[in-house]
PDB file of C-alpha atoms in Angstrom:
ATOM      1  CA  GLU A 145       0.000   0.000   0.000  1.00 67.00           C
ATOM      2  CA  SER A 146       1.329   3.420  -0.920  1.00 81.00           C
ATOM      3  CA  LEU A 147       1.955   6.200   1.547  1.00 78.00           C
ATOM      4  CA  VAL A 148      -0.652   8.337  -0.232  1.00 78.00           C
ATOM      5  CA  GLU A 149      -3.285   5.606   0.215  1.00 81.00           C
ATOM      6  CA  SER A 150      -2.387   5.341   3.917  1.00 79.00           C
ATOM      7  CA  ILE A 151      -2.833   9.094   4.328  1.00 73.00           C
ATOM      8  CA  LYS A 152      -6.248   8.923   2.668  1.00 75.00           C
ATOM      9  CA  GLN A 153      -7.340   5.941   4.818  1.00 77.00           C
ATOM     10  CA  ARG A 154      -6.044   7.073   8.183  1.00 74.00           C
ATOM     11  CA  THR A 155      -8.464   8.412  10.774  1.00 70.00           C
ATOM     12  CA  SER A 156      -8.124   8.736  14.518  1.00 69.00           C
ATOM     13  CA  TRP A 157      -9.531   5.907  16.646  1.00 72.00           C
ATOM     14  CA  ARG A 158     -10.259   6.089  20.357  1.00 74.00           C
ATOM     15  CA  LYS A 159     -12.072   2.771  20.854  1.00 78.00           C
ATOM     16  CA  TYR A 160     -10.266  -0.570  20.548  1.00 83.00           C
ATOM     17  CA  GLU A 161     -11.228  -4.251  20.712  1.00 83.00           C
ATOM     18  CA  GLY A 162      -9.145  -4.954  23.807  1.00 82.00           C
ATOM     19  CA  ALA A 163      -6.971  -7.639  22.176  1.00 87.00           C
ATOM     20  CA  PRO A 164      -3.230  -7.054  22.591  1.00 91.00           C
ATOM     21  CA  LEU A 165      -0.924  -6.647  19.624  1.00 94.00           C
ATOM     22  CA  THR A 166       0.271  -9.955  18.241  1.00 96.00           C
ATOM     23  CA  PRO A 167       3.968 -10.761  18.701  1.00 97.00           C
ATOM     24  CA  ALA A 168       4.446 -10.234  14.942  1.00 97.00           C
ATOM     25  CA  GLU A 169       2.731  -6.807  15.023  1.00 97.00           C
ATOM     26  CA  ARG A 170       4.776  -5.788  18.039  1.00 96.00           C
ATOM     27  CA  ALA A 171       8.010  -6.931  16.370  1.00 97.00           C
ATOM     28  CA  THR A 172       7.166  -4.990  13.190  1.00 97.00           C
ATOM     29  CA  ILE A 173       6.503  -1.799  15.145  1.00 97.00           C
ATOM     30  CA  GLN A 174       9.675  -2.305  17.181  1.00 97.00           C
ATOM     31  CA  SER A 175      11.653  -2.708  13.933  1.00 97.00           C
ATOM     32  CA  PHE A 176      10.361   0.742  12.844  1.00 96.00           C
ATOM     33  CA  LEU A 177      11.374   2.208  16.215  1.00 97.00           C
ATOM     34  CA  ASP A 178      14.859   0.712  15.883  1.00 97.00           C
ATOM     35  CA  ASP A 179      15.375   1.970  12.306  1.00 97.00           C
ATOM     36  CA  ASP A 180      17.527   5.118  12.432  1.00 96.00           C
ATOM     37  CA  ARG A 181      16.520   6.088   8.883  1.00 96.00           C
ATOM     38  CA  LEU A 182      12.767   5.954   9.618  1.00 94.00           C
ATOM     39  CA  MET A 183      13.120   7.587  13.032  1.00 96.00           C
ATOM     40  CA  THR A 184      15.242  10.568  11.925  1.00 96.00           C
ATOM     41  CA  GLY A 185      13.460  13.730  10.865  1.00 96.00           C
ATOM     42  CA  PRO A 186      14.230  15.972   7.889  1.00 96.00           C
ATOM     43  CA  PHE A 187      16.370  18.286  10.052  1.00 96.00           C
ATOM     44  CA  GLY A 188      18.411  15.426  11.524  1.00 95.00           C
ATOM     45  CA  LEU A 189      16.875  14.722  14.953  1.00 94.00           C
ATOM     46  CA  ARG A 190      16.721  11.021  15.892  1.00 95.00           C
ATOM     47  CA  VAL A 191      13.266  10.855  17.478  1.00 94.00           C
ATOM     48  CA  ARG A 192      12.704   8.613  20.484  1.00 94.00           C
ATOM     49  CA  VAL A 193       9.449   6.649  20.641  1.00 96.00           C
ATOM     50  CA  VAL A 194       8.865   3.611  22.842  1.00 95.00           C
ATOM     51  CA  LEU A 195       6.101   1.011  23.106  1.00 95.00           C
ATOM     52  CA  VAL A 196       4.529   0.990  26.553  1.00 91.00           C
ATOM     53  CA  ASP A 197       1.967  -1.509  27.807  1.00 88.00           C
ATOM     54  CA  LYS A 198      -0.895  -0.598  30.089  1.00 80.00           C
ATOM     55  CA  ASP A 199      -0.008  -3.494  32.379  1.00 69.00           C
ATOM     56  CA  HIS A 200       2.993  -1.385  33.395  1.00 52.00           C
ATOM     57  CA  GLU A 201       3.297  -0.896  37.135  1.00 54.00           C
ATOM     58  CA  GLY A 202       0.724   1.747  37.952  1.00 56.00           C
ATOM     59  CA  LYS A 203      -2.047   3.138  35.780  1.00 68.00           C
ATOM     60  CA  LEU A 204      -1.651   4.820  32.407  1.00 72.00           C
ATOM     61  CA  GLY A 205      -4.450   7.340  32.337  1.00 68.00           C
ATOM     62  CA  THR A 206      -6.069   8.875  29.270  1.00 67.00           C
ATOM     63  CA  TYR A 207      -8.928  10.566  31.171  1.00 57.00           C
ATOM     64  CA  GLY A 208     -11.534   8.268  29.620  1.00 66.00           C
ATOM     65  CA  VAL A 209     -10.710   9.297  26.048  1.00 71.00           C
ATOM     66  CA  ILE A 210      -9.285   5.880  25.059  1.00 73.00           C
ATOM     67  CA  SER A 211     -10.983   2.544  25.708  1.00 76.00           C
ATOM     68  CA  GLY A 212      -9.919  -1.038  25.085  1.00 79.00           C
ATOM     69  CA  CYS A 213      -6.276  -0.384  24.183  1.00 81.00           C
ATOM     70  CA  SER A 214      -3.373  -1.770  26.176  1.00 83.00           C
ATOM     71  CA  THR A 215      -0.372  -0.595  24.129  1.00 89.00           C
ATOM     72  CA  PHE A 216       0.803   2.942  23.469  1.00 89.00           C
ATOM     73  CA  LEU A 217       3.402   4.665  21.342  1.00 95.00           C
ATOM     74  CA  VAL A 218       5.053   7.202  23.635  1.00 93.00           C
ATOM     75  CA  GLY A 219       7.074   9.974  22.009  1.00 94.00           C
ATOM     76  CA  LYS A 220       9.846  11.538  24.075  1.00 93.00           C
ATOM     77  CA  LEU A 221      11.723  14.749  23.367  1.00 91.00           C
ATOM     78  CA  ALA A 222      14.786  16.169  25.099  1.00 88.00           C
ATOM     79  CA  GLU A 223      14.708  19.875  25.864  1.00 81.00           C
ATOM     80  CA  ARG A 224      17.521  21.044  23.562  1.00 77.00           C
ATOM     81  CA  GLY A 225      16.151  24.391  22.507  1.00 79.00           C
ATOM     82  CA  ASN A 226      16.531  23.562  18.817  1.00 87.00           C
ATOM     83  CA  PRO A 227      13.654  25.212  16.894  1.00 92.00           C
ATOM     84  CA  THR A 228      13.454  22.373  14.336  1.00 94.00           C
ATOM     85  CA  ASP A 229      13.036  19.574  16.894  1.00 94.00           C
ATOM     86  CA  GLY A 230       9.247  19.865  16.908  1.00 92.00           C
ATOM     87  CA  SER A 231       9.096  19.591  13.115  1.00 94.00           C
ATOM     88  CA  ASP A 232      11.395  16.556  13.142  1.00 95.00           C
ATOM     89  CA  PHE A 233       9.297  14.980  15.872  1.00 93.00           C
ATOM     90  CA  GLY A 234       5.998  15.592  14.070  1.00 93.00           C
ATOM     91  CA  CYS A 235       7.251  14.228  10.739  1.00 94.00           C
ATOM     92  CA  VAL A 236       8.663  11.086  12.320  1.00 96.00           C
ATOM     93  CA  PHE A 237       5.650  10.402  14.542  1.00 93.00           C
ATOM     94  CA  GLU A 238       3.255  10.784  11.600  1.00 93.00           C
ATOM     95  CA  ARG A 239       5.452   8.430   9.561  1.00 94.00           C
ATOM     96  CA  LEU A 240       5.159   5.897  12.377  1.00 95.00           C
ATOM     97  CA  VAL A 241       1.384   6.363  12.634  1.00 92.00           C
ATOM     98  CA  LEU A 242       1.042   5.824   8.874  1.00 92.00           C
ATOM     99  CA  ARG A 243       3.107   2.628   9.101  1.00 93.00           C
ATOM    100  CA  CYS A 244       0.684   1.397  11.781  1.00 93.00           C
ATOM    101  CA  THR A 245      -2.211   2.334   9.471  1.00 91.00           C
ATOM    102  CA  GLN A 246      -0.627   0.192   6.742  1.00 93.00           C
ATOM    103  CA  MET A 247      -0.656  -2.691   9.244  1.00 94.00           C
ATOM    104  CA  GLY A 248      -4.415  -2.197   9.782  1.00 91.00           C
ATOM    105  CA  LEU A 249      -3.968  -0.794  13.303  1.00 93.00           C
ATOM    106  CA  GLY A 250      -5.733   2.166  14.837  1.00 89.00           C
ATOM    107  CA  THR A 251      -4.021   5.213  16.345  1.00 89.00           C
ATOM    108  CA  VAL A 252      -4.806   8.722  17.557  1.00 85.00           C
ATOM    109  CA  TRP A 253      -2.435  11.515  18.558  1.00 79.00           C
ATOM    110  CA  LEU A 254      -2.982  12.502  22.199  1.00 81.00           C
ATOM    111  CA  GLY A 255      -1.371  15.819  23.047  1.00 79.00           C
ATOM    112  CA  GLY A 256      -3.023  16.623  26.341  1.00 76.00           C
ATOM    113  CA  THR A 257      -5.493  13.904  27.265  1.00 73.00           C
ATOM    114  CA  PHE A 258      -2.977  11.637  28.996  1.00 74.00           C
ATOM    115  CA  ASN A 259      -1.405  11.613  32.435  1.00 77.00           C
ATOM    116  CA  GLY A 260       2.077  12.989  31.759  1.00 79.00           C
ATOM    117  CA  PRO A 261       3.824  11.801  34.935  1.00 83.00           C
ATOM    118  CA  GLU A 262       2.449   8.252  34.557  1.00 85.00           C
ATOM    119  CA  PHE A 263       3.530   7.985  30.922  1.00 82.00           C
ATOM    120  CA  SER A 264       6.910   9.617  31.652  1.00 87.00           C
ATOM    121  CA  ARG A 265       7.567   7.016  34.329  1.00 88.00           C
ATOM    122  CA  ALA A 266       6.439   4.140  32.119  1.00 87.00           C
ATOM    123  CA  ALA A 267       8.536   5.415  29.182  1.00 89.00           C
ATOM    124  CA  GLN A 268      11.558   5.826  31.464  1.00 92.00           C
ATOM    125  CA  CYS A 269      12.223   9.414  30.480  1.00 92.00           C
ATOM    126  CA  ALA A 270      15.780  10.568  31.109  1.00 92.00           C
ATOM    127  CA  PRO A 271      16.488  13.833  32.949  1.00 92.00           C
ATOM    128  CA  GLY A 272      15.644  16.727  30.618  1.00 91.00           C
ATOM    129  CA  GLU A 273      13.372  14.535  28.502  1.00 92.00           C
ATOM    130  CA  ARG A 274       9.576  14.732  28.448  1.00 90.00           C
ATOM    131  CA  VAL A 275       6.662  12.924  26.843  1.00 91.00           C
ATOM    132  CA  VAL A 276       5.175  15.135  24.144  1.00 90.00           C
ATOM    133  CA  ILE A 277       2.773  12.805  22.325  1.00 90.00           C
ATOM    134  CA  VAL A 278       1.084   9.519  23.160  1.00 90.00           C
ATOM    135  CA  SER A 279      -0.884   7.331  20.785  1.00 90.00           C
ATOM    136  CA  PRO A 280      -2.709   4.119  21.517  1.00 91.00           C
ATOM    137  CA  VAL A 281      -1.910   1.490  18.917  1.00 92.00           C
ATOM    138  CA  GLY A 282      -4.143  -1.519  18.503  1.00 91.00           C
ATOM    139  CA  HIS A 283      -7.037  -3.289  16.859  1.00 92.00           C
ATOM    140  CA  LYS A 284      -9.760  -0.706  16.383  1.00 87.00           C
ATOM    141  CA  THR A 285     -13.414  -1.549  16.765  1.00 83.00           C
ATOM    142  CA  THR A 286     -15.695  -1.610  13.734  1.00 79.00           C
ATOM    143  CA  LYS A 287     -17.923   1.094  15.232  1.00 78.00           C
ATOM    144  CA  ARG A 288     -16.854   4.299  16.896  1.00 72.00           C
ATOM    145  CA  GLY A 289     -17.777   4.851  20.515  1.00 68.00           C
ATOM    146  CA  MET A 290     -19.650   7.818  21.953  1.00 68.00           C
ATOM    147  CA  MET A 291     -16.427   9.507  23.135  1.00 67.00           C
ATOM    148  CA  ASP A 292     -14.904   9.054  19.682  1.00 66.00           C
ATOM    149  CA  GLY A 293     -17.925  10.658  18.055  1.00 66.00           C
ATOM    150  CA  MET A 294     -17.891  13.594  20.448  1.00 67.00           C
ATOM    151  CA  MET A 295     -14.165  14.188  19.976  1.00 65.00           C
ATOM    152  CA  ARG A 296     -14.467  13.981  16.172  1.00 63.00           C
ATOM    153  CA  THR A 297     -17.335  16.476  16.203  1.00 63.00           C
ATOM    154  CA  PHE A 298     -15.537  18.841  18.580  1.00 66.00           C
ATOM    155  CA  ALA A 299     -12.285  18.716  16.568  1.00 65.00           C
ATOM    156  CA  GLY A 300     -14.037  18.892  13.192  1.00 65.00           C
ATOM    157  CA  SER A 301     -12.395  15.609  12.127  1.00 65.00           C
ATOM    158  CA  ALA A 302     -15.561  14.298  10.520  1.00 65.00           C
ATOM    159  CA  LYS A 303     -15.495  17.266   8.090  1.00 70.00           C
ATOM    160  CA  ARG A 304     -12.126  16.472   6.541  1.00 69.00           C
ATOM    161  CA  LEU A 305     -11.687  18.058   3.133  1.00 73.00           C
ATOM    162  CA  ALA A 306     -11.431  15.798   0.112  1.00 74.00           C
ATOM    163  CA  TRP A 307      -7.914  15.008  -1.109  1.00 71.00           C
ATOM    164  CA  ASP A 308      -8.344  17.093  -4.295  1.00 76.00           C
ATOM    165  CA  LYS A 309      -9.428  20.124  -2.222  1.00 76.00           C
ATOM    166  CA  ILE A 310      -6.247  20.022  -0.134  1.00 75.00           C
ATOM    167  CA  PHE A 311      -3.681  19.217  -2.828  1.00 73.00           C
ATOM    168  CA  PHE A 312      -3.463  20.720  -6.284  1.00 64.00           C
ATOM    169  CA  ARG A 313      -1.672  19.369  -9.330  1.00 61.00           C
TER     170      ARG A 313
END
């Protein structure tokens, strides 16, 4: 499947079936995370993302926004003061999300609806490093839940412009 097709297909999912990732799915995602080429942004930052399981010691809270998912992609960023770090991070994390889409898995970027200290602890952040984005990754349900519908309406996600309205030839 092409990257363009993945972009067209991808939508945010907040409700999951509850089944864990298979060992093969987990290994594929981990191979992305270990690939320096895939995990380096256009300005040269090697982005750090780790897989964290909800069965981690303590609770990983998403304030009721996510249901049925036990594995998360946790993006960490060191405070370096480089103005291009955010762009590198965003490009790499979206690349990772699109790879998960190609695998048939659901994701959603969480920028503020997660418990930062809990995820920082679970992701083993180093001093000067913080969690900036979390995404559940898992087997999405066939129907969206009530919270998903509310969030999509609030964010305007359900009114996405058609591909030909966004990009011109």
